[in-house]
PDB file of C-alpha atoms (C1' of nucleotides) in Angstrom:
ATOM      1  CA  MET J  13     263.867  13.717 -68.118  1.00 95.00           C
ATOM      2  CA  ILE J  14     267.074  12.011 -66.659  1.00 98.00           C
ATOM      3  CA  GLU J  15     268.953   9.342 -68.381  1.00 98.00           C
ATOM      4  CA  ARG J  16     271.846   7.476 -66.639  1.00 98.00           C
ATOM      5  CA  VAL J  17     274.156   4.514 -68.129  1.00 98.00           C
ATOM      6  CA  LEU J  18     274.288   2.224 -64.973  1.00 98.00           C
ATOM      7  CA  ASN J  19     276.351  -0.697 -63.830  1.00 98.00           C
ATOM      8  CA  ASP J  20     275.023  -3.129 -61.360  1.00 98.00           C
ATOM      9  CA  PHE J  21     271.333  -2.191 -61.923  1.00 98.00           C
ATOM     10  CA  ASP J  22     268.252  -4.155 -62.844  1.00 98.00           C
ATOM     11  CA  ILE J  23     264.973  -2.661 -62.254  1.00 98.00           C
ATOM     12  CA  ASP J  24     263.094  -5.887 -62.457  1.00 98.00           C
ATOM     13  CA  GLN J  25     265.275  -7.210 -59.820  1.00 98.00           C
ATOM     14  CA  ILE J  26     265.055  -4.219 -57.416  1.00 98.00           C
ATOM     15  CA  ALA J  27     261.307  -4.154 -57.743  1.00 98.00           C
ATOM     16  CA  ASN J  28     261.014  -7.677 -57.032  1.00 98.00           C
ATOM     17  CA  SER J  29     263.545  -7.773 -54.075  1.00 98.00           C
ATOM     18  CA  GLY J  30     261.102  -7.355 -51.141  1.00 98.00           C
ATOM     19  CA  GLN J  31     262.560  -4.062 -49.921  1.00 98.00           C
ATOM     20  CA  CYS J  32     259.879  -1.964 -51.422  1.00 98.00           C
ATOM     21  CA  PHE J  33     256.151  -2.868 -51.867  1.00 98.00           C
ATOM     22  CA  ARG J  34     255.448   0.040 -53.926  1.00 98.00           C
ATOM     23  CA  PHE J  35     256.685  -0.756 -57.484  1.00 98.00           C
ATOM     24  CA  HIS J  36     253.857  -1.170 -59.821  1.00 98.00           C
ATOM     25  CA  ARG J  37     254.691  -2.654 -63.209  1.00 97.00           C
ATOM     26  CA  VAL J  38     253.413  -0.715 -66.287  1.00 97.00           C
ATOM     27  CA  GLY J  39     255.228  -2.269 -69.045  1.00 97.00           C
ATOM     28  CA  ASP J  40     258.587  -4.011 -69.863  1.00 97.00           C
ATOM     29  CA  LYS J  41     261.271  -3.014 -67.456  1.00 98.00           C
ATOM     30  CA  SER J  42     258.910  -0.149 -66.395  1.00 98.00           C
ATOM     31  CA  TYR J  43     257.246   0.865 -63.160  1.00 98.00           C
ATOM     32  CA  ASN J  44     255.445   3.579 -61.194  1.00 97.00           C
ATOM     33  CA  LEU J  45     257.004   3.792 -57.812  1.00 98.00           C
ATOM     34  CA  ILE J  46     255.563   5.731 -55.016  1.00 98.00           C
ATOM     35  CA  ALA J  47     258.290   6.806 -52.097  1.00 98.00           C
ATOM     36  CA  GLY J  48     257.508   8.771 -49.389  1.00 97.00           C
ATOM     37  CA  THR J  49     255.115  11.343 -51.011  1.00 97.00           C
ATOM     38  CA  HIS J  50     257.095  11.165 -54.391  1.00 97.00           C
ATOM     39  CA  LEU J  51     256.062   9.200 -57.641  1.00 98.00           C
ATOM     40  CA  LEU J  52     258.711   8.079 -60.154  1.00 98.00           C
ATOM     41  CA  ASN J  53     258.126   6.781 -63.483  1.00 97.00           C
ATOM     42  CA  ILE J  54     261.317   4.759 -64.232  1.00 98.00           C
ATOM     43  CA  GLN J  55     262.296   2.517 -67.082  1.00 98.00           C
ATOM     44  CA  GLN J  56     265.245   0.481 -68.019  1.00 98.00           C
ATOM     45  CA  ASN J  57     266.781  -0.216 -71.506  1.00 98.00           C
ATOM     46  CA  GLY J  58     269.819  -2.344 -71.223  1.00 98.00           C
ATOM     47  CA  ARG J  59     272.433  -0.333 -69.102  1.00 98.00           C
ATOM     48  CA  THR J  60     270.293   2.873 -69.607  1.00 98.00           C
ATOM     49  CA  VAL J  61     267.860   3.927 -67.211  1.00 98.00           C
ATOM     50  CA  ARG J  62     265.206   6.786 -67.621  1.00 98.00           C
ATOM     51  CA  PHE J  63     263.942   8.740 -64.862  1.00 98.00           C
ATOM     52  CA  ASP J  64     260.960  10.860 -65.405  1.00 97.00           C
ATOM     53  CA  CYS J  65     261.835  13.716 -63.343  1.00 97.00           C
ATOM     54  CA  ASP J  66     264.183  16.905 -63.358  1.00 97.00           C
ATOM     55  CA  GLU J  67     267.632  17.143 -62.207  1.00 98.00           C
ATOM     56  CA  ASP J  68     267.159  18.427 -58.942  1.00 98.00           C
ATOM     57  CA  GLU J  69     264.639  15.893 -58.137  1.00 98.00           C
ATOM     58  CA  PHE J  70     266.998  13.329 -59.485  1.00 98.00           C
ATOM     59  CA  ASN J  71     269.683  14.557 -57.263  1.00 98.00           C
ATOM     60  CA  ALA J  72     267.874  14.898 -54.066  1.00 98.00           C
ATOM     61  CA  ILE J  73     265.438  12.103 -54.040  1.00 98.00           C
ATOM     62  CA  TRP J  74     266.543   9.347 -56.514  1.00 98.00           C
ATOM     63  CA  ARG J  75     270.176   9.262 -56.991  1.00 98.00           C
ATOM     64  CA  PRO J  76     270.075   8.318 -52.878  1.00 98.00           C
ATOM     65  CA  TYR J  77     267.178   6.524 -53.008  1.00 98.00           C
ATOM     66  CA  PHE J  78     268.752   3.905 -55.373  1.00 98.00           C
ATOM     67  CA  ASP J  79     272.468   4.209 -53.787  1.00 98.00           C
ATOM     68  CA  LEU J  80     273.654   5.342 -57.315  1.00 98.00           C
ATOM     69  CA  ASP J  81     276.759   6.459 -55.822  1.00 98.00           C
ATOM     70  CA  THR J  82     277.750   3.131 -54.309  1.00 98.00           C
ATOM     71  CA  ASP J  83     279.641   0.977 -56.688  1.00 97.00           C
ATOM     72  CA  TYR J  84     278.232  -2.440 -56.067  1.00 98.00           C
ATOM     73  CA  GLY J  85     280.963  -3.948 -58.030  1.00 98.00           C
ATOM     74  CA  ARG J  86     283.314  -3.712 -55.189  1.00 96.00           C
ATOM     75  CA  CYS J  87     280.847  -5.607 -52.909  1.00 96.00           C
ATOM     76  CA  LYS J  88     280.514  -8.304 -55.459  1.00 98.00           C
ATOM     77  CA  ALA J  89     284.336  -8.521 -55.978  1.00 97.00           C
ATOM     78  CA  ALA J  90     284.620  -9.302 -52.233  1.00 97.00           C
ATOM     79  CA  VAL J  91     282.834 -12.558 -52.544  1.00 98.00           C
ATOM     80  CA  ALA J  92     285.186 -15.505 -51.476  1.00 97.00           C
ATOM     81  CA  LYS J  93     286.119 -17.403 -54.505  1.00 97.00           C
ATOM     82  CA  ARG J  94     285.546 -20.616 -53.149  1.00 97.00           C
ATOM     83  CA  ASP J  95     282.038 -19.559 -51.576  1.00 98.00           C
ATOM     84  CA  THR J  96     280.035 -21.013 -54.696  1.00 98.00           C
ATOM     85  CA  TYR J  97     276.677 -20.034 -53.237  1.00 98.00           C
ATOM     86  CA  LEU J  98     277.215 -16.594 -52.824  1.00 98.00           C
ATOM     87  CA  GLN J  99     278.843 -16.573 -55.977  1.00 98.00           C
ATOM     88  CA  ASN J 100     275.665 -18.126 -57.551  1.00 98.00           C
ATOM     89  CA  ALA J 101     273.771 -15.630 -55.512  1.00 98.00           C
ATOM     90  CA  VAL J 102     275.546 -12.445 -56.904  1.00 98.00           C
ATOM     91  CA  ALA J 103     275.271 -13.836 -60.531  1.00 98.00           C
ATOM     92  CA  TYR J 104     271.792 -14.323 -59.960  1.00 98.00           C
ATOM     93  CA  GLY J 105     271.112 -10.766 -58.480  1.00 98.00           C
ATOM     94  CA  GLY J 106     273.870  -8.691 -59.665  1.00 98.00           C
ATOM     95  CA  GLY J 107     271.340  -5.598 -60.245  1.00 98.00           C
ATOM     96  CA  LEU J 108     269.883  -5.269 -56.852  1.00 98.00           C
ATOM     97  CA  ARG J 109     270.551  -2.281 -54.945  1.00 98.00           C
ATOM     98  CA  ILE J 110     270.077  -1.491 -51.265  1.00 98.00           C
ATOM     99  CA  LEU J 111     267.537   1.272 -51.114  1.00 98.00           C
ATOM    100  CA  ARG J 112     267.147   4.232 -48.972  1.00 98.00           C
ATOM    101  CA  GLN J 113     263.373   4.588 -48.082  1.00 98.00           C
ATOM    102  CA  ASP J 114     261.039   6.436 -46.167  1.00 98.00           C
ATOM    103  CA  LEU J 115     261.904   5.509 -42.444  1.00 98.00           C
ATOM    104  CA  TRP J 116     257.972   5.543 -41.480  1.00 98.00           C
ATOM    105  CA  GLU J 117     256.755   3.828 -44.425  1.00 98.00           C
ATOM    106  CA  THR J 118     259.536   1.187 -44.042  1.00 98.00           C
ATOM    107  CA  ILE J 119     258.315   0.680 -40.364  1.00 98.00           C
ATOM    108  CA  LEU J 120     254.807  -0.058 -41.372  1.00 98.00           C
ATOM    109  CA  CYS J 121     255.688  -2.342 -44.385  1.00 98.00           C
ATOM    110  CA  PHE J 122     258.011  -4.597 -42.210  1.00 98.00           C
ATOM    111  CA  ILE J 123     255.642  -4.578 -39.164  1.00 98.00           C
ATOM    112  CA  ILE J 124     253.031  -5.835 -41.834  1.00 98.00           C
ATOM    113  CA  SER J 125     255.884  -8.211 -43.415  1.00 98.00           C
ATOM    114  CA  GLN J 126     255.833 -10.508 -40.034  1.00 98.00           C
ATOM    115  CA  GLN J 127     254.577 -14.039 -40.669  1.00 98.00           C
ATOM    116  CA  ASN J 128     253.176 -13.085 -43.899  1.00 98.00           C
ATOM    117  CA  ASN J 129     254.204 -13.712 -47.706  1.00 97.00           C
ATOM    118  CA  ILE J 130     255.318 -10.921 -50.046  1.00 97.00           C
ATOM    119  CA  ALA J 131     252.078 -11.071 -52.284  1.00 97.00           C
ATOM    120  CA  ARG J 132     249.852 -10.569 -49.359  1.00 98.00           C
ATOM    121  CA  ILE J 133     252.309  -7.914 -47.862  1.00 98.00           C
ATOM    122  CA  THR J 134     252.020  -5.987 -51.074  1.00 98.00           C
ATOM    123  CA  LYS J 135     248.056  -5.982 -50.921  1.00 98.00           C
ATOM    124  CA  CYS J 136     248.066  -4.869 -47.461  1.00 98.00           C
ATOM    125  CA  VAL J 137     250.368  -2.178 -48.102  1.00 98.00           C
ATOM    126  CA  GLU J 138     248.293  -1.197 -51.102  1.00 98.00           C
ATOM    127  CA  ASN J 139     245.040  -1.717 -49.045  1.00 98.00           C
ATOM    128  CA  LEU J 140     246.656   0.567 -46.388  1.00 98.00           C
ATOM    129  CA  CYS J 141     247.686   3.498 -48.606  1.00 98.00           C
ATOM    130  CA  SER J 142     244.595   3.800 -50.935  1.00 98.00           C
ATOM    131  CA  LEU J 143     242.010   3.471 -47.392  1.00 98.00           C
ATOM    132  CA  PHE J 144     244.068   5.862 -45.304  1.00 98.00           C
ATOM    133  CA  GLY J 145     247.054   7.219 -47.312  1.00 98.00           C
ATOM    134  CA  GLU J 146     247.254  10.963 -48.331  1.00 95.00           C
ATOM    135  CA  THR J 147     246.134  11.739 -51.685  1.00 97.00           C
ATOM    136  CA  CYS J 148     249.152  13.184 -53.490  1.00 97.00           C
ATOM    137  CA  TYR J 149     249.310  14.716 -57.058  1.00 96.00           C
ATOM    138  CA  ASN J 150     252.292  15.259 -59.449  1.00 90.00           C
ATOM    139  CA  LYS J 151     252.914  17.613 -62.034  1.00 87.00           C
ATOM    140  CA  SER J 152     251.408  15.137 -64.659  1.00 86.00           C
ATOM    141  CA  GLU J 153     248.273  15.739 -62.473  1.00 88.00           C
ATOM    142  CA  GLN J 154     248.601  11.816 -61.843  1.00 91.00           C
ATOM    143  CA  VAL J 155     246.619  11.009 -58.628  1.00 96.00           C
ATOM    144  CA  TYR J 156     248.299   8.513 -55.937  1.00 97.00           C
ATOM    145  CA  ASN J 157     248.282   7.598 -52.284  1.00 98.00           C
ATOM    146  CA  SER J 158     251.310   8.177 -50.039  1.00 98.00           C
ATOM    147  CA  ILE J 159     251.871   5.728 -46.809  1.00 98.00           C
ATOM    148  CA  PRO J 160     249.310   7.137 -43.930  1.00 98.00           C
ATOM    149  CA  THR J 161     251.059   9.375 -41.281  1.00 98.00           C
ATOM    150  CA  ALA J 162     251.518   8.401 -37.875  1.00 98.00           C
ATOM    151  CA  GLU J 163     249.104  11.002 -36.610  1.00 98.00           C
ATOM    152  CA  ARG J 164     246.462   9.358 -39.021  1.00 98.00           C
ATOM    153  CA  LEU J 165     247.030   6.137 -37.818  1.00 98.00           C
ATOM    154  CA  ALA J 166     247.346   7.298 -34.212  1.00 98.00           C
ATOM    155  CA  ALA J 167     243.649   8.549 -34.291  1.00 98.00           C
ATOM    156  CA  CYS J 168     242.651   4.857 -35.478  1.00 98.00           C
ATOM    157  CA  THR J 169     241.615   1.863 -33.589  1.00 98.00           C
ATOM    158  CA  PRO J 170     242.513  -1.523 -34.997  1.00 98.00           C
ATOM    159  CA  GLU J 171     238.591  -2.242 -35.911  1.00 98.00           C
ATOM    160  CA  ASP J 172     239.215   0.966 -37.996  1.00 98.00           C
ATOM    161  CA  LEU J 173     241.734  -0.847 -39.925  1.00 98.00           C
ATOM    162  CA  ALA J 174     239.690  -3.826 -40.442  1.00 98.00           C
ATOM    163  CA  PRO J 175     239.098  -3.179 -44.181  1.00 98.00           C
ATOM    164  CA  VAL J 176     243.101  -3.465 -44.463  1.00 98.00           C
ATOM    165  CA  ARG J 177     242.966  -7.335 -43.742  1.00 98.00           C
ATOM    166  CA  LEU J 178     246.028  -6.832 -41.592  1.00 98.00           C
ATOM    167  CA  GLY J 179     245.171  -9.515 -39.210  1.00 98.00           C
ATOM    168  CA  TYR J 180     246.763  -9.444 -35.806  1.00 98.00           C
ATOM    169  CA  ARG J 181     249.416  -6.580 -36.895  1.00 98.00           C
ATOM    170  CA  ALA J 182     246.750  -4.089 -36.768  1.00 98.00           C
ATOM    171  CA  LYS J 183     246.928  -3.433 -33.504  1.00 98.00           C
ATOM    172  CA  TYR J 184     250.887  -3.259 -33.763  1.00 98.00           C
ATOM    173  CA  ILE J 185     250.230  -0.667 -36.421  1.00 98.00           C
ATOM    174  CA  CYS J 186     247.999   1.557 -34.155  1.00 98.00           C
ATOM    175  CA  ALA J 187     250.343   1.113 -31.162  1.00 98.00           C
ATOM    176  CA  ALA J 188     253.432   2.018 -33.077  1.00 98.00           C
ATOM    177  CA  ALA J 189     251.706   4.815 -34.653  1.00 98.00           C
ATOM    178  CA  ARG J 190     250.704   6.363 -31.466  1.00 98.00           C
ATOM    179  CA  GLN J 191     254.347   5.898 -29.781  1.00 98.00           C
ATOM    180  CA  VAL J 192     255.549   7.858 -32.891  1.00 98.00           C
ATOM    181  CA  ALA J 193     252.611  10.414 -33.222  1.00 98.00           C
ATOM    182  CA  SER J 194     253.263  11.147 -29.519  1.00 98.00           C
ATOM    183  CA  GLY J 195     256.823  11.515 -29.918  1.00 98.00           C
ATOM    184  CA  VAL J 196     257.730   8.906 -27.331  1.00 97.00           C
ATOM    185  CA  VAL J 197     259.790   7.378 -30.002  1.00 98.00           C
ATOM    186  CA  ASP J 198     261.347  10.083 -32.130  1.00 98.00           C
ATOM    187  CA  LEU J 199     262.221   9.138 -35.717  1.00 98.00           C
ATOM    188  CA  GLU J 200     264.072  12.230 -36.471  1.00 98.00           C
ATOM    189  CA  ALA J 201     266.346  11.356 -33.701  1.00 98.00           C
ATOM    190  CA  VAL J 202     266.507   7.710 -34.989  1.00 98.00           C
ATOM    191  CA  ARG J 203     267.544   8.850 -38.559  1.00 98.00           C
ATOM    192  CA  HIS J 204     270.831  10.636 -36.967  1.00 98.00           C
ATOM    193  CA  MET J 205     271.775   7.698 -34.863  1.00 98.00           C
ATOM    194  CA  ASP J 206     274.198   4.891 -35.579  1.00 98.00           C
ATOM    195  CA  TYR J 207     273.214   1.424 -36.229  1.00 98.00           C
ATOM    196  CA  ALA J 208     273.253   0.074 -32.525  1.00 97.00           C
ATOM    197  CA  HIS J 209     271.293   2.961 -30.997  1.00 98.00           C
ATOM    198  CA  ALA J 210     268.983   3.166 -34.062  1.00 98.00           C
ATOM    199  CA  LYS J 211     267.986  -0.362 -33.704  1.00 98.00           C
ATOM    200  CA  ALA J 212     267.909  -0.298 -30.027  1.00 98.00           C
ATOM    201  CA  GLU J 213     265.222   2.522 -30.277  1.00 98.00           C
ATOM    202  CA  LEU J 214     263.230   0.867 -33.219  1.00 98.00           C
ATOM    203  CA  LEU J 215     262.787  -2.120 -30.825  1.00 98.00           C
ATOM    204  CA  ARG J 216     260.925   0.179 -28.438  1.00 98.00           C
ATOM    205  CA  LEU J 217     258.159   0.129 -31.215  1.00 98.00           C
ATOM    206  CA  THR J 218     255.365  -2.380 -30.699  1.00 98.00           C
ATOM    207  CA  GLY J 219     255.364  -4.991 -33.342  1.00 98.00           C
ATOM    208  CA  VAL J 220     259.333  -4.509 -33.941  1.00 98.00           C
ATOM    209  CA  GLY J 221     261.359  -7.435 -33.080  1.00 98.00           C
ATOM    210  CA  ILE J 222     265.161  -7.870 -34.117  1.00 98.00           C
ATOM    211  CA  LYS J 223     264.335  -9.324 -37.689  1.00 98.00           C
ATOM    212  CA  VAL J 224     261.910  -5.986 -38.332  1.00 98.00           C
ATOM    213  CA  ALA J 225     264.399  -3.655 -37.016  1.00 98.00           C
ATOM    214  CA  GLU J 226     267.208  -4.939 -39.026  1.00 98.00           C
ATOM    215  CA  CYS J 227     265.341  -4.980 -42.206  1.00 98.00           C
ATOM    216  CA  ILE J 228     264.171  -1.254 -41.010  1.00 98.00           C
ATOM    217  CA  CYS J 229     267.746  -0.271 -40.550  1.00 98.00           C
ATOM    218  CA  LEU J 230     269.177  -1.527 -44.013  1.00 98.00           C
ATOM    219  CA  PHE J 231     266.342  -0.338 -46.300  1.00 98.00           C
ATOM    220  CA  ALA J 232     265.533   2.866 -44.557  1.00 98.00           C
ATOM    221  CA  LEU J 233     268.504   3.958 -42.576  1.00 98.00           C
ATOM    222  CA  HIS J 234     270.990   2.440 -44.944  1.00 98.00           C
ATOM    223  CA  HIS J 235     272.833   0.967 -42.138  1.00 98.00           C
ATOM    224  CA  ILE J 236     274.361  -1.943 -44.401  1.00 97.00           C
ATOM    225  CA  ASP J 237     276.130  -3.752 -41.841  1.00 97.00           C
ATOM    226  CA  ALA J 238     272.533  -5.152 -40.561  1.00 98.00           C
ATOM    227  CA  PHE J 239     271.967  -8.379 -41.426  1.00 98.00           C
ATOM    228  CA  PRO J 240     268.179  -9.635 -41.022  1.00 98.00           C
ATOM    229  CA  VAL J 241     267.635 -13.535 -40.538  1.00 98.00           C
ATOM    230  CA  ASP J 242     264.292 -14.385 -41.603  1.00 98.00           C
ATOM    231  CA  THR J 243     262.961 -17.654 -42.330  1.00 97.00           C
ATOM    232  CA  HIS J 244     264.411 -18.035 -46.039  1.00 97.00           C
ATOM    233  CA  ILE J 245     267.755 -16.489 -44.358  1.00 98.00           C
ATOM    234  CA  ARG J 246     267.575 -19.195 -41.716  1.00 97.00           C
ATOM    235  CA  GLN J 247     267.114 -21.745 -43.907  1.00 96.00           C
ATOM    236  CA  MET J 248     269.856 -20.701 -46.464  1.00 97.00           C
ATOM    237  CA  LEU J 249     272.302 -20.370 -43.388  1.00 97.00           C
ATOM    238  CA  ASP J 250     271.310 -23.693 -42.240  1.00 95.00           C
ATOM    239  CA  ALA J 251     272.182 -25.341 -45.749  1.00 96.00           C
ATOM    240  CA  HIS J 252     275.170 -23.635 -46.843  1.00 97.00           C
ATOM    241  CA  TYR J 253     276.820 -22.140 -43.453  1.00 97.00           C
ATOM    242  CA  PRO J 254     276.268 -24.537 -40.440  1.00 93.00           C
ATOM    243  CA  LYS J 255     279.475 -22.821 -38.718  1.00 93.00           C
ATOM    244  CA  GLY J 256     278.020 -19.433 -39.401  1.00 93.00           C
ATOM    245  CA  PHE J 257     277.903 -16.552 -42.038  1.00 97.00           C
ATOM    246  CA  PRO J 258     281.409 -15.096 -42.518  1.00 97.00           C
ATOM    247  CA  LEU J 259     279.960 -12.022 -41.447  1.00 96.00           C
ATOM    248  CA  LYS J 260     283.638 -10.508 -40.488  1.00 96.00           C
ATOM    249  CA  ARG J 261     284.611 -10.908 -43.997  1.00 97.00           C
ATOM    250  CA  TYR J 262     281.658  -8.969 -45.305  1.00 97.00           C
ATOM    251  CA  LYS J 263     281.995  -6.177 -42.530  1.00 96.00           C
ATOM    252  CA  GLY J 264     280.628  -2.936 -43.751  1.00 95.00           C
ATOM    253  CA  PHE J 265     278.454  -4.589 -46.226  1.00 97.00           C
ATOM    254  CA  ALA J 266     276.861  -7.824 -44.927  1.00 98.00           C
ATOM    255  CA  GLY J 267     273.697  -6.460 -45.740  1.00 98.00           C
ATOM    256  CA  VAL J 268     274.346  -6.212 -49.491  1.00 98.00           C
ATOM    257  CA  MET J 269     275.220  -9.870 -49.438  1.00 98.00           C
ATOM    258  CA  GLN J 270     272.163 -10.779 -47.132  1.00 98.00           C
ATOM    259  CA  GLN J 271     270.013  -9.080 -49.830  1.00 98.00           C
ATOM    260  CA  TYR J 272     271.889 -11.087 -52.553  1.00 98.00           C
ATOM    261  CA  ALA J 273     271.114 -14.416 -50.719  1.00 98.00           C
ATOM    262  CA  PHE J 274     267.376 -13.375 -50.031  1.00 98.00           C
ATOM    263  CA  TYR J 275     266.575 -12.734 -53.444  1.00 98.00           C
ATOM    264  CA  TYR J 276     268.307 -15.665 -54.732  1.00 98.00           C
ATOM    265  CA  GLU J 277     266.637 -18.184 -52.150  1.00 98.00           C
ATOM    266  CA  LEU J 278     263.138 -16.551 -53.282  1.00 97.00           C
ATOM    267  CA  SER J 279     264.074 -17.655 -56.898  1.00 97.00           C
ATOM    268  CA  LEU J 280     264.658 -21.088 -55.786  1.00 95.00           C
ATOM    269  CA  LYS J 281     261.318 -21.401 -54.198  1.00 89.00           C
ATOM    270  CA  ASP J 282     259.062 -20.753 -57.624  1.00 82.00           C
TER     271      ASP J 282
ATOM    272  C1'  DA F  23     242.945 -29.218 -47.508  1.00 81.30           C
ATOM    273  C1'  DG F  24     246.880 -28.084 -45.146  1.00 81.30           C
ATOM    274  C1'  DC F  25     251.352 -25.733 -44.535  1.00 81.30           C
ATOM    275  C1'  DC F  26     253.496 -21.999 -44.721  1.00 81.30           C
ATOM    276  C1'  DA F  27     254.735 -16.959 -44.792  1.00 81.30           C
ATOM    277  C1'  DG F  28     260.722 -11.074 -44.903  1.00 81.30           C
ATOM    278  C1'  DG F  29     257.921 -12.716 -36.368  1.00 81.30           C
ATOM    279  C1'  DC F  30     256.240 -10.652 -32.426  1.00 81.30           C
ATOM    280  C1'  DT F  31     253.998 -10.287 -27.875  1.00 81.30           C
ATOM    281  C1'  DC F  32     252.840 -12.392 -23.927  1.00 81.30           C
ATOM    282  C1'  DC F  33     253.211 -15.649 -20.008  1.00 81.30           C
ATOM    283  C1'  DG F  34     255.171 -19.653 -18.097  1.00 81.30           C
ATOM    284  C1'  DT F  35     259.479 -21.510 -16.167  1.00 81.30           C
TER     285       DT F  35
ATOM    286  C1'  DA A  14     266.963 -14.704 -19.275  1.00 81.30           C
ATOM    287  C1'  DC A  15     264.887 -17.917 -22.159  1.00 81.30           C
ATOM    288  C1'  DG A  16     261.101 -21.086 -24.558  1.00 81.30           C
ATOM    289  C1'  DG A  17     257.021 -21.990 -26.623  1.00 81.30           C
ATOM    290  C1'  DA A  18     251.971 -21.259 -27.479  1.00 81.30           C
ATOM    291  C1'  DG A  19     248.792 -18.301 -29.862  1.00 81.30           C
ATOM    292  C1'  DC A  20     248.454 -15.368 -33.134  1.00 81.30           C
ATOM    293  C1'  DA A  21     245.051 -13.335 -38.584  1.00 81.30           C
ATOM    294  C1'  DT A  22     244.705 -13.994 -43.147  1.00 81.30           C
ATOM    295  C1'  DG A  23     245.110 -15.901 -47.300  1.00 81.30           C
ATOM    296  C1'  DG A  24     248.720 -17.562 -51.251  1.00 81.30           C
ATOM    297  C1'  DC A  25     250.139 -21.838 -53.103  1.00 81.30           C
TER     298       DC A  25
END
DNA sequence: AGCCAGGCTCCGT
DNA sequence: ACGGAGCATGGC
């Protein structure tokens, strides 16, 4: 069991930020999270966060996953004083983090995300894992399913995936899985590329366009210059930044600002 | 009931 | 190179 006192960290905000679709709420500020082949129970009480794992796993997996070595206070302090929109967004979602998620898992989740809503994305991801994922066990003998491998999905047809209810995205998933399993797109190489090259390589995947590629760059590869523009961000930009978002001001961490804005926009719509 | 959702591919110009 | 139709499904 690991306990840490953390600033700028709110597990509810992180779990509901639409970066990861594999947080399962199990109690007050308490979640089971499946990331790659790992399962974590995490619980927050005030600034104290409890990670149910040993120190080696914490350092190897969860510390980078939650980006705990980054000072988000510095990002927040960079927000222009007169920019009341971003000031409000930061005040609202000040506990957000940019996660370092598994690359293949993020590719699948964000292919599924297109032209879809978060509630249904979550269901599709759950279906995909429970029907095609690898069965995993942790030390406490908890059973859970990881995201299916590219090899497993490459052997599937879109009809095979029908129970997942992916709609027209099923054929994208099958095609992308074949590209990855065959090595036509080398994800291990993508991991070591800079932002521009990684984005270009991801764009070769069927079902991955600019927006999805930028989400993958931001939420898996931690290229925090990425600034995905989806329908919510588009509306926000039109309403609050008609002359364009000040990307230069936030160069090097624009993706963090994007995430504050995205989470704030979601809150304004329910 | 009808609009919309963390868009993309494909096919005309 | 660019623009628009079509796309599956279900939440609200």
